[in-house]
Short mmCIF file of C-alpha atoms and ligand atoms in Angstrom, two decimals:
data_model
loop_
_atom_site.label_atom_id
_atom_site.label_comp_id
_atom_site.label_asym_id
_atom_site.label_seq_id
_atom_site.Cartn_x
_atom_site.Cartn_y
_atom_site.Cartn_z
CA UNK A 1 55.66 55.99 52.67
CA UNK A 2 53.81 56.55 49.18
CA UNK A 3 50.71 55.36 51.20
CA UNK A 4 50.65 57.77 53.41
CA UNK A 5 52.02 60.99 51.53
CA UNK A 6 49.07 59.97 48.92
CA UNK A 7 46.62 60.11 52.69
CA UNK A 8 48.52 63.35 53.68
CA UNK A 9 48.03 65.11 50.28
CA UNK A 10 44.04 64.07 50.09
CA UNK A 11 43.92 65.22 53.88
CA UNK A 12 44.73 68.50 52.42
CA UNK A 13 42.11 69.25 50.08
CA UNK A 14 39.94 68.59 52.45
CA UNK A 15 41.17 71.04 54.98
CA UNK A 16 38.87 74.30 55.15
CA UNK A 17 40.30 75.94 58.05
CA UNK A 18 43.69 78.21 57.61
CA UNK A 19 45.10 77.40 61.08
CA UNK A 20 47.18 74.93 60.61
CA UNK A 21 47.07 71.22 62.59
CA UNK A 22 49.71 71.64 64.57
CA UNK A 23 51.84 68.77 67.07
CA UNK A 24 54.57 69.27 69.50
CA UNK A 25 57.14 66.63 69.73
CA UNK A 26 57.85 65.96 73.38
CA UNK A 27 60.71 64.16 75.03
CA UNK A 28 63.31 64.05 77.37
CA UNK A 29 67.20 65.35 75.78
CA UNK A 30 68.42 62.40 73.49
CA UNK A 31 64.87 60.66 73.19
CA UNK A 32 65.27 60.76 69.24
CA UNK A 33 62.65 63.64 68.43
CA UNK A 34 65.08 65.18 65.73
CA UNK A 35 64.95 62.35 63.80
CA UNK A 36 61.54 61.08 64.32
CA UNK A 37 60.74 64.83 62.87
CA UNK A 38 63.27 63.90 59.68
CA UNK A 39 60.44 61.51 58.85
CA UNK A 40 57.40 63.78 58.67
CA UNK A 41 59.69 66.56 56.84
CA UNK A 42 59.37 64.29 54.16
CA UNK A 43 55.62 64.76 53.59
CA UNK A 44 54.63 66.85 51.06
CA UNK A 45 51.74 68.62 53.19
CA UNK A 46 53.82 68.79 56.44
CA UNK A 47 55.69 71.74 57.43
CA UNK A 48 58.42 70.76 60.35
CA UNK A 49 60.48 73.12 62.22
CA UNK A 50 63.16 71.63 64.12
CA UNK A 51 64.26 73.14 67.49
CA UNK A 52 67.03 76.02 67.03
CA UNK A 53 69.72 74.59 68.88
CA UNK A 54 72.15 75.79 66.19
CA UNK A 55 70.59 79.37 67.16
CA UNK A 56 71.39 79.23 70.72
CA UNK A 57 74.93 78.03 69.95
CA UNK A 58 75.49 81.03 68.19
CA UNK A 59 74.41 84.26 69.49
CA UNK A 60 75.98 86.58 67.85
CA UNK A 61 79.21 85.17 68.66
CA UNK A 62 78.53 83.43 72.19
CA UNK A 63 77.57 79.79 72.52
CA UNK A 64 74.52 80.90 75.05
CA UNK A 65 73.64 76.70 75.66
CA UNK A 66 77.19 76.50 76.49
CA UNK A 67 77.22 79.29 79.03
CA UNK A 68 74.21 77.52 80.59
CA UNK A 69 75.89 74.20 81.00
CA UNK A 70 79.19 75.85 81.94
CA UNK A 71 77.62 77.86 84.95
CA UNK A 72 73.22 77.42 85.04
CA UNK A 73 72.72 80.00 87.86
CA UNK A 74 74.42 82.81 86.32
CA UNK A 75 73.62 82.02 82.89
CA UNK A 76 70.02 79.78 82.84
CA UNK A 77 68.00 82.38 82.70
CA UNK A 78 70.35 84.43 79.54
CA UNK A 79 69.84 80.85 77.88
CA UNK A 80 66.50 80.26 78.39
CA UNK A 81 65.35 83.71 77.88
CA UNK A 82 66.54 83.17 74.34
CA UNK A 83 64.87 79.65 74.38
CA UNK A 84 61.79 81.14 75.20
CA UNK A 85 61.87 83.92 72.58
CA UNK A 86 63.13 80.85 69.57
CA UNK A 87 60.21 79.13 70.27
CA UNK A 88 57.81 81.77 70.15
CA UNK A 89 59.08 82.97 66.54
CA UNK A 90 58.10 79.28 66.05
CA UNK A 91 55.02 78.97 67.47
CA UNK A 92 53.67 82.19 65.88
CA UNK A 93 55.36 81.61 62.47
CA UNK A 94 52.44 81.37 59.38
CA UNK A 95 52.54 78.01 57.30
CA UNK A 96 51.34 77.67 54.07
CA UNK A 97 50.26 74.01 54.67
CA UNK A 98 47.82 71.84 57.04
CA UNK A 99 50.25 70.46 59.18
CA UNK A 100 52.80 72.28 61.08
CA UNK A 101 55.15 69.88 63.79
CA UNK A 102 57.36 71.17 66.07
CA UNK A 103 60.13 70.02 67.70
CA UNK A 104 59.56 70.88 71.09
CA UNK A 105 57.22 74.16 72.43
CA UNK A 106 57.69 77.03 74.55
CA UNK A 107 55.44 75.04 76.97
CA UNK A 108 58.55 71.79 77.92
CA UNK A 109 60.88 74.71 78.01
CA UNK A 110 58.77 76.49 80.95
CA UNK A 111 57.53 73.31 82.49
CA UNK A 112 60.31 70.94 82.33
CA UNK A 113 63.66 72.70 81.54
CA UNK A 114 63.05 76.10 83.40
CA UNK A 115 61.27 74.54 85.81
CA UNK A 116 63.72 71.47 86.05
CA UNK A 117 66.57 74.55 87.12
CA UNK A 118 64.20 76.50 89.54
CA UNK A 119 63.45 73.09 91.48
CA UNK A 120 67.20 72.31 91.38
CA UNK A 121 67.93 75.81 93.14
CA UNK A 122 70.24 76.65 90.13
CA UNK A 123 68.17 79.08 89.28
CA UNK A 124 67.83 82.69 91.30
CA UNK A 125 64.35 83.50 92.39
CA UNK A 126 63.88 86.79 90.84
CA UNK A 127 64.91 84.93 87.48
CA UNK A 128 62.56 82.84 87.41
CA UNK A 129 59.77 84.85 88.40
CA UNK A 130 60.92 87.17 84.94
CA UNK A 131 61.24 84.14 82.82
CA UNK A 132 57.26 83.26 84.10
CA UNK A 133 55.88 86.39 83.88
CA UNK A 134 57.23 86.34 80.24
CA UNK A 135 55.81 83.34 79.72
CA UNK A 136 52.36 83.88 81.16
CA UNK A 137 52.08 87.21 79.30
CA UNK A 138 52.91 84.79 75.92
CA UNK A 139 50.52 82.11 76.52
CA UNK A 140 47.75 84.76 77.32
CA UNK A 141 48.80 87.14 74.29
CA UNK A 142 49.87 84.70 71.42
CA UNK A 143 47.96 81.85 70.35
CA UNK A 144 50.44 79.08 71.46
CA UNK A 145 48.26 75.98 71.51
CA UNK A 146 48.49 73.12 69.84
CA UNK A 147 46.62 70.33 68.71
CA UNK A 148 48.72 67.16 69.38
CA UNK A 149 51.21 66.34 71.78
CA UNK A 150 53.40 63.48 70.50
CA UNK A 151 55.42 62.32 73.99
CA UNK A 152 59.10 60.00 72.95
CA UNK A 153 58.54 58.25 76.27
CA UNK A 154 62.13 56.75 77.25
CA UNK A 155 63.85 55.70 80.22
CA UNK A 156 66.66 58.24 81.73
CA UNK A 157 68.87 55.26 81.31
CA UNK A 158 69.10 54.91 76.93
CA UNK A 159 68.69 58.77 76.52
CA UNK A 160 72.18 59.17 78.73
CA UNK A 161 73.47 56.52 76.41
CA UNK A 162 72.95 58.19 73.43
CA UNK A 163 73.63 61.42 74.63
CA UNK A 164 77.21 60.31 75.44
CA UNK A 165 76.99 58.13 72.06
CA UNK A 166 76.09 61.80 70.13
CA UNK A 167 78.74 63.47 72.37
CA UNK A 168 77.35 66.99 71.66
CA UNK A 169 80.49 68.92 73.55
CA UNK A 170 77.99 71.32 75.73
CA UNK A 171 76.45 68.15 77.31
CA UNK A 172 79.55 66.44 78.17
CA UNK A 173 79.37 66.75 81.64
CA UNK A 174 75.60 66.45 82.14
CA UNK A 175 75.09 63.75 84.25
CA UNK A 176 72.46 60.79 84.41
CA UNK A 177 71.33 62.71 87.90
CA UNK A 178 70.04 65.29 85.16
CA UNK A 179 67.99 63.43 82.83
CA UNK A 180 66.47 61.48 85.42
CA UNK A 181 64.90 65.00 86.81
CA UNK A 182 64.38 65.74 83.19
CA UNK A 183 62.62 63.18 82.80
CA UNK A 184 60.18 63.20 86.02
CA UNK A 185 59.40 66.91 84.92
CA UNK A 186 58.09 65.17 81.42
CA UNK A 187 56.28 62.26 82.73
CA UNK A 188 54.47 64.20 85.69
CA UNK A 189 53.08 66.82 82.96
CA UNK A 190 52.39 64.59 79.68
CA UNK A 191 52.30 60.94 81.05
CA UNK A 192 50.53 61.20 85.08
CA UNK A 193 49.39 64.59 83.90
CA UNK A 194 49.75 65.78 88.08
CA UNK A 195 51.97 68.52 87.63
CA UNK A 196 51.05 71.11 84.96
CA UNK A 197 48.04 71.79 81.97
CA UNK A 198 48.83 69.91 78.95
CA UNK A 199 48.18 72.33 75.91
CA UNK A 200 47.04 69.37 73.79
CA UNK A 201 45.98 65.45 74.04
CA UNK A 202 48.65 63.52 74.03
CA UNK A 203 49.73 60.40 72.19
CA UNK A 204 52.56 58.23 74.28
CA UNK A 205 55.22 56.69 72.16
CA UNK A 206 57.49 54.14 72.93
CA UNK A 207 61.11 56.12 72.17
CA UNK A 208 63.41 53.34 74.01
CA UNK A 209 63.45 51.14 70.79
CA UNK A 210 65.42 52.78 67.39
CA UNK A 211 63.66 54.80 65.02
CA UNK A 212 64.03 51.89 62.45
CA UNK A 213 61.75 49.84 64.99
CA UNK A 214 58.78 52.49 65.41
CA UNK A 215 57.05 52.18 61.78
CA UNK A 216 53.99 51.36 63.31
CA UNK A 217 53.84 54.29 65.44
CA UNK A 218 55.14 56.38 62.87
CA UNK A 219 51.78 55.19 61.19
CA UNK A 220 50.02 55.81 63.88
CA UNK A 221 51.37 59.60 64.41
CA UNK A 222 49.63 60.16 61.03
CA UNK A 223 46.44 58.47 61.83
CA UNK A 224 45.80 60.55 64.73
CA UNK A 225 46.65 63.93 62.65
CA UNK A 226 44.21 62.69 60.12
CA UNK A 227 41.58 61.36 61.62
CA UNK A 228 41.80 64.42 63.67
CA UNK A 229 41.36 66.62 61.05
CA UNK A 230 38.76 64.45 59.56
N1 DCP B 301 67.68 72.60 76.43
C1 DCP B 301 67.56 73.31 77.60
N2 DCP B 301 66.44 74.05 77.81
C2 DCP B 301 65.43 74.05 76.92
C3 DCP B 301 65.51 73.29 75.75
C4 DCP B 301 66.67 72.55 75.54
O1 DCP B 301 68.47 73.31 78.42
N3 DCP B 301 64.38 74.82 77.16
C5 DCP B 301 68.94 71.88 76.14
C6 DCP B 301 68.95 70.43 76.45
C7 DCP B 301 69.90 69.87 75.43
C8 DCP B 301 69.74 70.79 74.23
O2 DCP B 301 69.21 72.01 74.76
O3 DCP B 301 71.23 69.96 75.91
C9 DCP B 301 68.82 70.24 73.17
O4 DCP B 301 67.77 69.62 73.86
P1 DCP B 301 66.57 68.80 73.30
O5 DCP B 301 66.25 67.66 74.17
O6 DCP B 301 65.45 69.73 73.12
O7 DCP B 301 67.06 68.33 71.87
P2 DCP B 301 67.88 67.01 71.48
O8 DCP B 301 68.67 67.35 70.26
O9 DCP B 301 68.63 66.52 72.67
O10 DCP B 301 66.69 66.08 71.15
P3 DCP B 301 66.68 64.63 70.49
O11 DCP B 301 67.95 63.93 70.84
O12 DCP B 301 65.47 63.99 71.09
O13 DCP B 301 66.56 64.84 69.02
#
């Protein structure tokens, strides 16, 4: 760890550019990307944001993730409206270091969660067509990209697992049918790459095994940011 906060903190003096080097962290629900973020919050030249779930829970007052879960066609697009404008306050939000990782983007929202509940016809038509209009006016107005794509590549099998193991009470009653369409959406657009652009190369990570058994990929994750910004 002192190795590579020592690599981290050189890679900064070196960096000339004031856009930060910035990663998404991919992966279907339950694939472990909160706490494979904990691990790069550490680093002293590394800003993380984690995804606002504690945001949608909370809208002033209503528990908008709930609402989605509870009934998706009246309330996806509410939920995922908010989703979309969370992220964006992310995505757009200055750093004052080199690296900036995200949990998430505004791009799996769109391609595998929005699009997951338009496929799934839970999701009215004329919703979705406001949800994508918003979201191809962002992507064309707001500089959204990002540099690295880190993909948690699991099975739907151990994310429903520890989802139930977590028991987060809005996904109680998701079912295993779910995360295996969750989980098509991701592969098809970061893994077979068929399906939609990839804003960034991507870097496939074996998420089935526990955090404590991905050092060497952990390594890796920093390798790539570095060499990158080499
Ligand atoms: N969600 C959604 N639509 C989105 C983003 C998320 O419906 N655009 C839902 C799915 C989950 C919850 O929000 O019920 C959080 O999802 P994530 O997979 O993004 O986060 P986790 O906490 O499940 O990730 P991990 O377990 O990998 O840390």
């Amino acid at each position: 760890n002192n190795a590579v906060k020592a690599k981290l903190s050189n890679m900064a003096k070196d960096i000339k550019h004031s856009k930060p080097f910035t990663v998404f962290v991919e992966g279907n629900i339950g694939s472990g990307k909160t706490t494979f973020l904990k691990h790069f919050a550490a680093l002293e030249n590394v800003v993380t944001f984690a995804e606002p779930v504690e945001r949608w829970r909370n809208v002033r007052g209503k528990n908008f993730l709930d609402l989605m879960y509870t009934d998706p066609s009246r309330w996806g697009i509410t939920f995922q409206t908010f989703v979309q404008l969370t992220m964006l306050d992310l995505h757009i939000k200055p750093v004052d270091r080199p690296v900036k990782i995200m949990e998430r983007s505004i791009h799996s929202a769109r391609y595998c969660f929005v699009e997951n509940l338009h496929e799934s016809g839970l999701m009215p038509e004329p919703d979705f067509v406001a949800l994508d209009e918003w979201f191809n006016w962002i992507v064309k107005n707001h500089d959204v990209a990002g540099n690295l794509i880190i993909y948690l590549r699991t099975t739907p099998e151990v994310v429903h697992k520890r989802m139930l193991a977590r028991a987060r009470s809005e996904e109680s009653c998701v079912p295993l049918e779910y995360l295996e369409k969750l989980h098509q959406l991701h592969e098809n657009w970061l893994y077979h790459r068929t399906s939609f652009m990839c804003p960034a190369p991507v870097l496939v990570i074996d998420a089935n095994k526990d955090l404590d058994m991905m050092s060497s990929d952990l390594l890796n994750c920093e390798a790539k940011i570095r060499d990158s910004l080499a």
